[in-house]
Tab-separated table of C-alpha atoms in Angstrom:
chain	number	residue	atom	x	y	z
I	1	MET	CA	-15.052	53.830	11.033
I	2	ASN	CA	-13.155	53.747	14.050
I	3	ALA	CA	-16.240	52.818	16.167
I	4	GLU	CA	-16.050	49.332	13.809
I	5	ILE	CA	-12.386	48.846	13.869
I	6	SER	CA	-12.494	49.555	17.661
I	7	ALA	CA	-15.397	46.723	17.874
I	8	ALA	CA	-14.082	44.281	15.877
I	9	TRP	CA	-10.786	44.539	17.898
I	10	ASP	CA	-13.000	44.055	20.846
I	11	LYS	CA	-14.146	40.599	19.467
I	12	VAL	CA	-10.830	39.519	18.654
I	13	GLN	CA	-9.439	40.125	21.975
I	14	SER	CA	-12.097	38.815	23.633
I	15	MET	CA	-11.587	35.338	21.723
I	16	ILE	CA	-7.840	35.450	22.702
I	17	ASP	CA	-9.090	35.865	26.401
I	18	GLY	CA	-11.257	33.015	26.319
I	19	PHE	CA	-9.011	30.939	24.274
I	20	ILE	CA	-6.245	31.643	27.190
I	21	ALA	CA	-8.469	30.896	29.654
I	22	LEU	CA	-9.780	27.801	27.951
I	23	LEU	CA	-5.957	26.800	27.391
I	24	PRO	CA	-5.326	24.951	30.893
I	25	ASN	CA	-8.495	23.350	30.147
I	26	MET	CA	-7.510	22.003	26.694
I	27	VAL	CA	-3.880	21.121	28.215
I	28	LEU	CA	-5.916	18.574	31.154
I	29	ALA	CA	-7.970	17.194	28.327
I	30	LEU	CA	-5.008	16.544	26.054
I	31	ILE	CA	-3.246	14.802	29.059
I	32	VAL	CA	-6.420	12.728	30.001
I	33	PHE	CA	-7.119	11.878	27.025
I	34	ILE	CA	-3.449	10.187	26.121
I	35	LEU	CA	-3.756	8.424	29.369
I	36	PHE	CA	-6.141	6.687	28.131
I	37	LEU	CA	-4.798	6.121	24.943
I	38	VAL	CA	-2.104	4.929	26.965
I	39	VAL	CA	-4.726	2.456	29.136
I	40	ALA	CA	-6.195	1.243	25.905
I	41	SER	CA	-3.390	-0.082	24.570
I	42	ARG	CA	-2.413	-2.055	27.557
I	43	VAL	CA	-5.484	-3.365	28.239
I	44	LYS	CA	-5.844	-4.811	24.796
I	45	ALA	CA	-2.134	-6.047	25.347
I	46	LEU	CA	-3.121	-7.677	28.112
I	47	VAL	CA	-6.043	-9.229	26.809
I	48	LYS	CA	-3.702	-10.687	23.682
I	49	ARG	CA	-1.336	-11.628	26.160
I	50	LEU	CA	-3.640	-14.013	28.440
I	51	THR	CA	-5.089	-15.615	25.053
I	52	ARG	CA	-1.815	-15.948	23.196
I	53	ASN	CA	-1.515	-19.860	24.008
I	54	ARG	CA	-4.878	-20.580	24.126
I	55	ARG	CA	-5.685	-22.075	20.912
I	56	TYR	CA	-9.272	-21.983	20.419
I	57	ALA	CA	-9.751	-18.301	22.886
I	58	ARG	CA	-6.925	-16.421	20.780
I	59	ASN	CA	-9.169	-14.715	18.074
I	60	LEU	CA	-11.822	-13.745	20.869
I	61	GLY	CA	-9.045	-12.825	22.538
I	62	LEU	CA	-8.476	-10.243	19.493
I	63	VAL	CA	-12.399	-9.083	19.397
I	64	LEU	CA	-12.110	-8.664	23.255
I	65	GLY	CA	-9.291	-6.451	23.172
I	66	ARG	CA	-10.121	-4.262	20.385
I	67	LEU	CA	-13.566	-3.915	21.977
I	68	ALA	CA	-12.008	-2.916	25.073
I	69	GLN	CA	-9.428	-0.713	23.408
I	70	GLY	CA	-12.458	1.279	21.704
I	71	ILE	CA	-14.673	2.043	24.877
I	72	ILE	CA	-11.635	3.124	26.551
I	73	ILE	CA	-11.064	5.380	23.982
I	74	LEU	CA	-14.606	6.210	23.418
I	75	ILE	CA	-14.730	7.085	27.016
I	76	GLY	CA	-11.709	9.429	27.037
I	77	LEU	CA	-13.089	11.221	24.326
I	78	PHE	CA	-16.203	12.211	26.332
I	79	ILE	CA	-14.468	12.780	29.713
I	80	ALA	CA	-11.927	15.611	27.741
I	81	LEU	CA	-14.680	16.877	25.547
I	82	SER	CA	-16.337	17.558	28.973
I	83	ILE	CA	-13.259	18.886	30.677
I	84	VAL	CA	-12.771	21.373	27.503
I	85	ILE	CA	-16.407	22.112	27.035
I	86	PRO	CA	-18.441	22.271	30.778
I	87	THR	CA	-21.331	21.812	29.034
I	88	PHE	CA	-20.979	19.546	26.744
I	89	LYS	CA	-22.925	16.191	27.652
I	90	ALA	CA	-22.665	12.647	25.749
I	91	GLY	CA	-26.305	12.666	25.163
I	92	ASP	CA	-24.954	15.545	22.393
I	93	LEU	CA	-22.722	13.596	20.754
I	94	VAL	CA	-25.185	10.437	20.552
I	95	GLN	CA	-27.681	12.890	19.069
I	96	LEU	CA	-25.380	14.359	16.422
I	97	LEU	CA	-24.397	10.339	15.972
I	98	GLY	CA	-27.719	9.682	15.503
I	99	ILE	CA	-28.295	12.494	12.719
I	100	SER	CA	-25.178	11.536	10.876
I	101	GLY	CA	-25.450	8.035	11.149
I	102	VAL	CA	-27.261	7.103	7.585
I	103	ALA	CA	-24.382	9.507	5.741
I	104	ILE	CA	-21.783	7.978	7.563
I	105	GLY	CA	-23.435	4.424	6.836
I	106	PHE	CA	-23.690	5.120	2.518
I	107	ALA	CA	-20.197	6.647	3.051
I	108	PHE	CA	-18.780	4.112	4.739
I	109	ARG	CA	-21.071	1.138	3.840
I	110	ASP	CA	-17.389	-1.012	2.506
I	111	ILE	CA	-15.993	-0.291	5.848
I	112	LEU	CA	-18.706	-1.125	8.183
I	113	GLN	CA	-19.191	-3.913	5.894
I	114	ASN	CA	-15.886	-5.805	5.904
I	115	PHE	CA	-16.075	-4.681	10.339
I	116	LEU	CA	-18.462	-6.579	10.207
I	117	ALA	CA	-17.619	-9.326	8.629
I	118	GLY	CA	-14.112	-9.186	10.161
I	119	ILE	CA	-15.857	-9.898	14.037
I	120	LEU	CA	-18.204	-12.639	12.549
I	121	ILE	CA	-14.797	-14.500	11.300
I	122	LEU	CA	-13.071	-13.489	14.987
I	123	LEU	CA	-15.792	-14.796	16.583
I	124	THR	CA	-17.241	-18.153	14.709
I	125	GLU	CA	-13.549	-18.609	13.570
I	126	PRO	CA	-13.530	-20.572	10.548
I	127	PHE	CA	-9.913	-20.356	10.387
I	128	GLN	CA	-7.416	-19.313	12.945
I	129	ILE	CA	-3.913	-17.567	12.562
I	130	ASP	CA	-1.051	-19.816	11.392
I	131	ASP	CA	-3.968	-21.476	9.723
I	132	GLN	CA	-2.865	-22.879	5.656
I	133	ILE	CA	-5.456	-21.403	3.942
I	134	VAL	CA	-6.717	-21.495	0.061
I	135	PHE	CA	-8.806	-18.437	-1.093
I	136	LYS	CA	-9.548	-18.398	-5.255
I	137	GLY	CA	-6.130	-17.585	-6.705
I	138	PHE	CA	-4.359	-17.419	-3.514
I	139	GLU	CA	-2.616	-19.780	-1.105
I	140	GLY	CA	-0.664	-19.196	2.292
I	141	THR	CA	-0.943	-18.995	5.917
I	142	VAL	CA	-2.969	-16.914	8.123
I	143	GLU	CA	-0.378	-13.972	9.339
I	144	ASN	CA	-3.007	-11.643	10.856
I	145	ILE	CA	-6.859	-11.450	11.407
I	146	GLU	CA	-8.149	-7.506	11.496
I	147	THR	CA	-11.208	-5.974	12.170
I	148	ARG	CA	-10.817	-4.784	8.325
I	149	ALA	CA	-8.919	-7.631	6.125
I	150	THR	CA	-7.487	-10.636	6.571
I	151	THR	CA	-3.565	-10.951	5.804
I	152	ILE	CA	-2.115	-14.072	4.725
I	153	ARG	CA	1.944	-15.213	3.172
I	154	THR	CA	2.296	-16.920	0.739
I	155	TYR	CA	4.779	-20.020	0.214
I	156	ASP	CA	7.004	-17.907	-2.054
I	157	GLY	CA	7.292	-14.990	0.502
I	158	ARG	CA	4.486	-12.247	-0.349
I	159	ARG	CA	1.786	-11.118	1.703
I	160	ILE	CA	-1.838	-10.862	0.481
I	161	VAL	CA	-4.023	-8.564	2.238
I	162	ILE	CA	-7.947	-9.949	1.516
I	163	PRO	CA	-11.149	-7.852	2.595
I	164	ASN	CA	-13.266	-9.441	5.551
I	165	SER	CA	-16.232	-9.430	3.553
I	166	GLU	CA	-14.267	-11.580	0.609
I	167	LEU	CA	-13.512	-13.945	2.116
I	168	PHE	CA	-17.150	-14.322	4.894
I	169	THR	CA	-19.120	-14.482	1.896
I	170	ASN	CA	-16.942	-16.852	-0.443
I	171	SER	CA	-15.771	-20.303	0.025
I	172	VAL	CA	-12.365	-20.837	1.725
I	173	THR	CA	-10.273	-23.894	2.261
I	174	VAL	CA	-8.539	-24.819	4.897
I	175	ASN	CA	-5.992	-27.452	4.466
I	176	THR	CA	-4.439	-27.014	8.440
I	177	ALA	CA	-8.512	-27.126	9.707
I	178	PHE	CA	-7.802	-31.211	10.014
I	179	GLU	CA	-4.816	-33.230	12.105
I	180	ASN	CA	-4.537	-35.922	9.130
I	181	ARG	CA	-4.829	-35.135	5.211
I	182	ARG	CA	-5.160	-37.276	2.800
I	183	LEU	CA	-2.943	-36.994	-0.508
I	184	GLN	CA	-2.980	-38.491	-3.557
I	185	TYR	CA	-1.225	-39.375	-6.751
I	186	ASP	CA	-2.288	-41.028	-10.408
I	187	VAL	CA	0.552	-43.592	-11.778
I	188	GLY	CA	0.218	-45.123	-15.078
I	189	ILE	CA	1.322	-48.560	-16.227
I	190	GLY	CA	1.016	-50.146	-19.674
I	191	TYR	CA	-2.071	-52.342	-20.301
I	192	GLY	CA	0.605	-55.313	-20.675
I	193	ASP	CA	1.735	-55.513	-16.534
I	194	ASP	CA	-0.210	-57.203	-13.900
I	195	ILE	CA	-2.256	-54.957	-11.724
I	196	ASP	CA	-2.475	-56.870	-8.583
I	197	LEU	CA	1.364	-56.794	-8.603
I	198	ALA	CA	1.450	-53.258	-9.918
I	199	LYS	CA	-0.786	-52.286	-6.984
I	200	GLN	CA	1.205	-54.832	-3.962
I	201	LEU	CA	3.957	-53.127	-5.253
I	202	MET	CA	3.046	-49.755	-4.963
I	203	LEU	CA	1.676	-50.591	-1.191
I	204	GLU	CA	5.081	-51.751	-0.171
I	205	ALA	CA	6.240	-48.425	-1.366
I	206	LEU	CA	4.335	-46.303	0.323
I	207	HIS	CA	4.634	-48.288	3.620
I	208	SER	CA	8.551	-48.172	3.426
I	209	ILE	CA	8.141	-44.074	3.798
I	210	ASP	CA	7.715	-42.625	7.531
I	211	GLU	CA	5.688	-39.707	6.349
I	212	VAL	CA	2.877	-41.510	5.384
I	213	LEU	CA	0.826	-42.740	7.888
I	214	LYS	CA	-0.162	-46.296	9.213
I	215	ASP	CA	-3.662	-45.360	10.252
I	216	PRO	CA	-5.742	-44.699	8.386
I	217	ALA	CA	-3.938	-47.170	5.790
I	218	PRO	CA	-2.791	-45.691	2.497
I	219	ASP	CA	-4.747	-47.643	-0.577
I	220	VAL	CA	-4.412	-48.130	-4.517
I	221	LEU	CA	-7.332	-48.375	-6.571
I	222	ALA	CA	-8.030	-48.730	-10.376
I	223	MET	CA	-8.998	-45.713	-12.080
I	224	GLU	CA	-8.959	-45.476	-15.602
I	225	LEU	CA	-8.261	-47.020	-18.482
I	226	ALA	CA	-6.602	-44.592	-20.645
I	227	GLU	CA	-5.396	-44.050	-24.160
I	228	SER	CA	-1.783	-45.800	-23.412
I	229	THR	CA	-2.186	-46.414	-20.028
I	230	VAL	CA	-3.666	-48.261	-16.774
I	231	ASN	CA	-3.807	-44.990	-14.602
I	232	ILE	CA	-3.276	-46.506	-10.604
I	233	ARG	CA	-4.313	-43.820	-8.076
I	234	VAL	CA	-2.268	-43.808	-4.993
I	235	ARG	CA	-3.775	-42.241	-1.682
I	236	TRP	CA	-1.866	-41.736	1.478
I	237	TRP	CA	-2.092	-39.903	4.837
I	238	ILE	CA	0.255	-37.156	6.821
I	239	ASN	CA	0.405	-35.747	9.869
I	240	PRO	CA	0.881	-32.487	10.231
I	241	PRO	CA	-1.361	-31.339	7.166
I	242	ARG	CA	0.970	-28.366	6.298
I	243	ARG	CA	2.477	-27.693	2.891
I	244	ALA	CA	5.804	-28.338	4.037
I	245	ASP	CA	5.431	-31.733	4.943
I	246	ASP	CA	2.233	-32.350	1.615
I	247	LEU	CA	5.729	-31.571	-0.854
I	248	SER	CA	8.113	-33.434	1.288
I	249	SER	CA	5.786	-36.595	1.826
I	250	ARG	CA	4.602	-36.226	-2.382
I	251	ASP	CA	8.277	-36.311	-3.250
I	252	LYS	CA	9.493	-39.118	-0.995
I	253	VAL	CA	6.455	-41.281	-2.577
I	254	ILE	CA	6.777	-40.431	-6.473
I	255	ILE	CA	10.428	-41.363	-6.061
I	256	ALA	CA	10.017	-44.509	-3.932
I	257	ILE	CA	6.953	-45.575	-6.319
I	258	LYS	CA	8.933	-45.281	-9.694
I	259	LYS	CA	12.257	-46.802	-8.253
I	260	LYS	CA	9.714	-50.384	-6.987
I	261	LEU	CA	8.155	-50.205	-10.178
I	262	THR	CA	11.140	-50.345	-12.522
I	263	GLU	CA	13.175	-52.964	-10.014
I	264	ASN	CA	10.453	-55.713	-10.699
I	265	GLY	CA	9.906	-54.636	-14.365
I	266	ILE	CA	6.467	-52.541	-14.935
I	267	ASP	CA	6.520	-50.031	-17.790
I	268	LEU	CA	5.518	-47.011	-17.064
I	269	PRO	CA	4.720	-46.077	-20.994
I	270	PHE	CA	5.311	-42.687	-22.691
I	271	PRO	CA	1.700	-41.531	-24.380
I	272	THR	CA	2.256	-43.428	-27.601
I	273	GLN	CA	-0.654	-44.067	-30.190
I	274	GLN	CA	-0.498	-48.030	-32.487
I	275	ILE	CA	-1.044	-47.840	-36.032
I	276	LEU	CA	-2.298	-51.078	-37.259
I	277	PHE	CA	-2.285	-52.640	-40.635
I	278	HIS	CA	-4.274	-55.355	-41.891
I	279	ASP	CA	-5.910	-56.930	-44.643
I	280	GLN	CA	-9.125	-55.357	-45.953
I	281	THR	CA	-10.082	-58.595	-48.391
I	282	GLU	CA	-13.839	-60.130	-48.830
I	283	GLU	CA	-12.941	-62.454	-46.579
I	284	THR	CA	-12.005	-60.565	-43.708
I	285	ASP	CA	-13.455	-57.273	-44.449
I	286	GLY	CA	-16.281	-56.156	-41.412
I	287	ASP	CA	-15.253	-59.632	-39.849
I	288	ARG	CA	-13.525	-57.742	-36.511
I	289	SER	CA	-12.779	-61.176	-35.162
I	290	ARG	CA	-10.479	-62.312	-37.553
I	291	GLN	CA	-8.646	-58.594	-38.550
I	292	ARG	CA	-5.094	-58.243	-36.929
I	293	GLU	CA	-6.232	-56.504	-33.633
I	294	GLY	CA	-8.538	-59.201	-32.881
I	295	TRP	CA	-10.744	-59.370	-29.700
I	296	PRO	CA	-10.008	-60.526	-26.377
I	297	LYS	CA	-12.757	-63.370	-26.284
I	298	CYS	CA	-12.074	-64.723	-30.163
I	299	LYS	CA	-11.841	-68.201	-30.239
I	300	THR	CA	-10.962	-68.021	-34.010
I	301	GLU	CA	-7.808	-67.968	-35.850
I	302	VAL	CA	-6.854	-64.449	-36.946
I	303	PRO	CA	-4.548	-63.821	-39.806
I	304	LYS	CA	-1.385	-63.354	-39.902
I	305	PRO	CA	0.728	-59.809	-39.854
I	306	ARG	CA	1.407	-58.811	-43.896
I	307	ARG	CA	4.322	-56.586	-43.976
I	308	VAL	CA	4.144	-53.495	-45.727
I	309	SER	CA	6.736	-54.629	-48.262
I	310	ASP	CA	4.667	-57.968	-48.767
I	311	SER	CA	1.800	-55.387	-49.265
I	312	LEU	CA	3.897	-53.030	-51.886
I	313	ARG	CA	5.097	-56.206	-54.041
I	314	LEU	CA	1.530	-57.478	-54.725
I	315	LEU	CA	0.378	-53.872	-55.718
I	316	ALA	CA	2.956	-53.915	-58.153
I	317	GLN	CA	1.963	-57.107	-59.243
I	318	ALA	CA	-1.812	-56.324	-59.378
I	319	HIS	CA	-0.556	-53.311	-61.560
I	320	SER	CA	1.566	-54.860	-63.820
I	321	SER	CA	-0.863	-57.745	-64.848
I	322	GLN	CA	-3.444	-54.754	-65.245
I	323	ASN	CA	-1.144	-53.520	-67.591
I	324	GLY	CA	-0.950	-56.709	-69.769
I	325	ASN	CA	-4.027	-57.524	-69.915
I	326	SER	CA	-4.726	-54.077	-71.299
I	327	LYS	CA	-1.910	-55.232	-74.112
I	328	ILE	CA	-3.612	-57.998	-75.128
I	329	ASP	CA	-7.020	-56.924	-75.226
I	330	THR	CA	-4.890	-53.807	-77.626
I	331	GLN	CA	-3.706	-56.503	-79.914
I	332	THR	CA	-7.017	-58.932	-80.053
I	333	ASN	CA	-8.845	-55.967	-81.384
I	334	GLU	CA	-6.138	-55.094	-83.980
């Protein structure tokens, strides 16, 4: 029993002595690894600083900075392990990673997928930082493009984090991809209004607004004969194409068009329904050209409208006449 305790104690003491012997190497390895972390962070910041003012190289700078940081940290890890374990070789770690690579791939499939998608987004640049994008139900300004996810700031002050794999495999609308952007709005006028005059007035209203570009020029198009209005589409271009400029120009365009049309007697009707009463007599029944609503190409004289009171009076006379005939027939039978 004493021999076993003595052997165990000797083993523990040997481990303590080994740890104490390795302690200087561990401290040195830790210092070396911290130095590599600092160098990696400085290199990443340097690359970002060099590409900060270059719009088309900014995303590439992010990729190169992060790759350089990762490579430097990996080298520092190899050196630190070599200091602590002199018999350690880089090939041993590579072999270990190769053996467990399949398991790691299955365990972190989504993370690796987002990482690769982030690298491709940063390299292909479908959108950039400060661009305003629309993705599914989210719209806002791109704040940061990381290797895992992209963050956007919505117009009402919220942050949305979107996985890069979603952005890379789905459609994304980039509102600020080009310098100019076209906007449109539909205006409904009455059926009795002059369409050419309304279009001319709308163009005058558009040209009076500074935010509306003269080149490309704005235009107005008759688009639809709706239930109660003739819809005319107003289209104009703005620069820059950001959300704030969109709202500002839209506000001024709508106000200017409304004032211009009402000042010149153009009707902006509410949705209405029209009920027409017409005579369904043997003379006009089935002949649309002789009914009250008529037709634009009708060449015959349409019947004059009859008031509801007149129709009720005729109906009462017909009813009383029918009752009188019934009494005469009864007396005759008697």
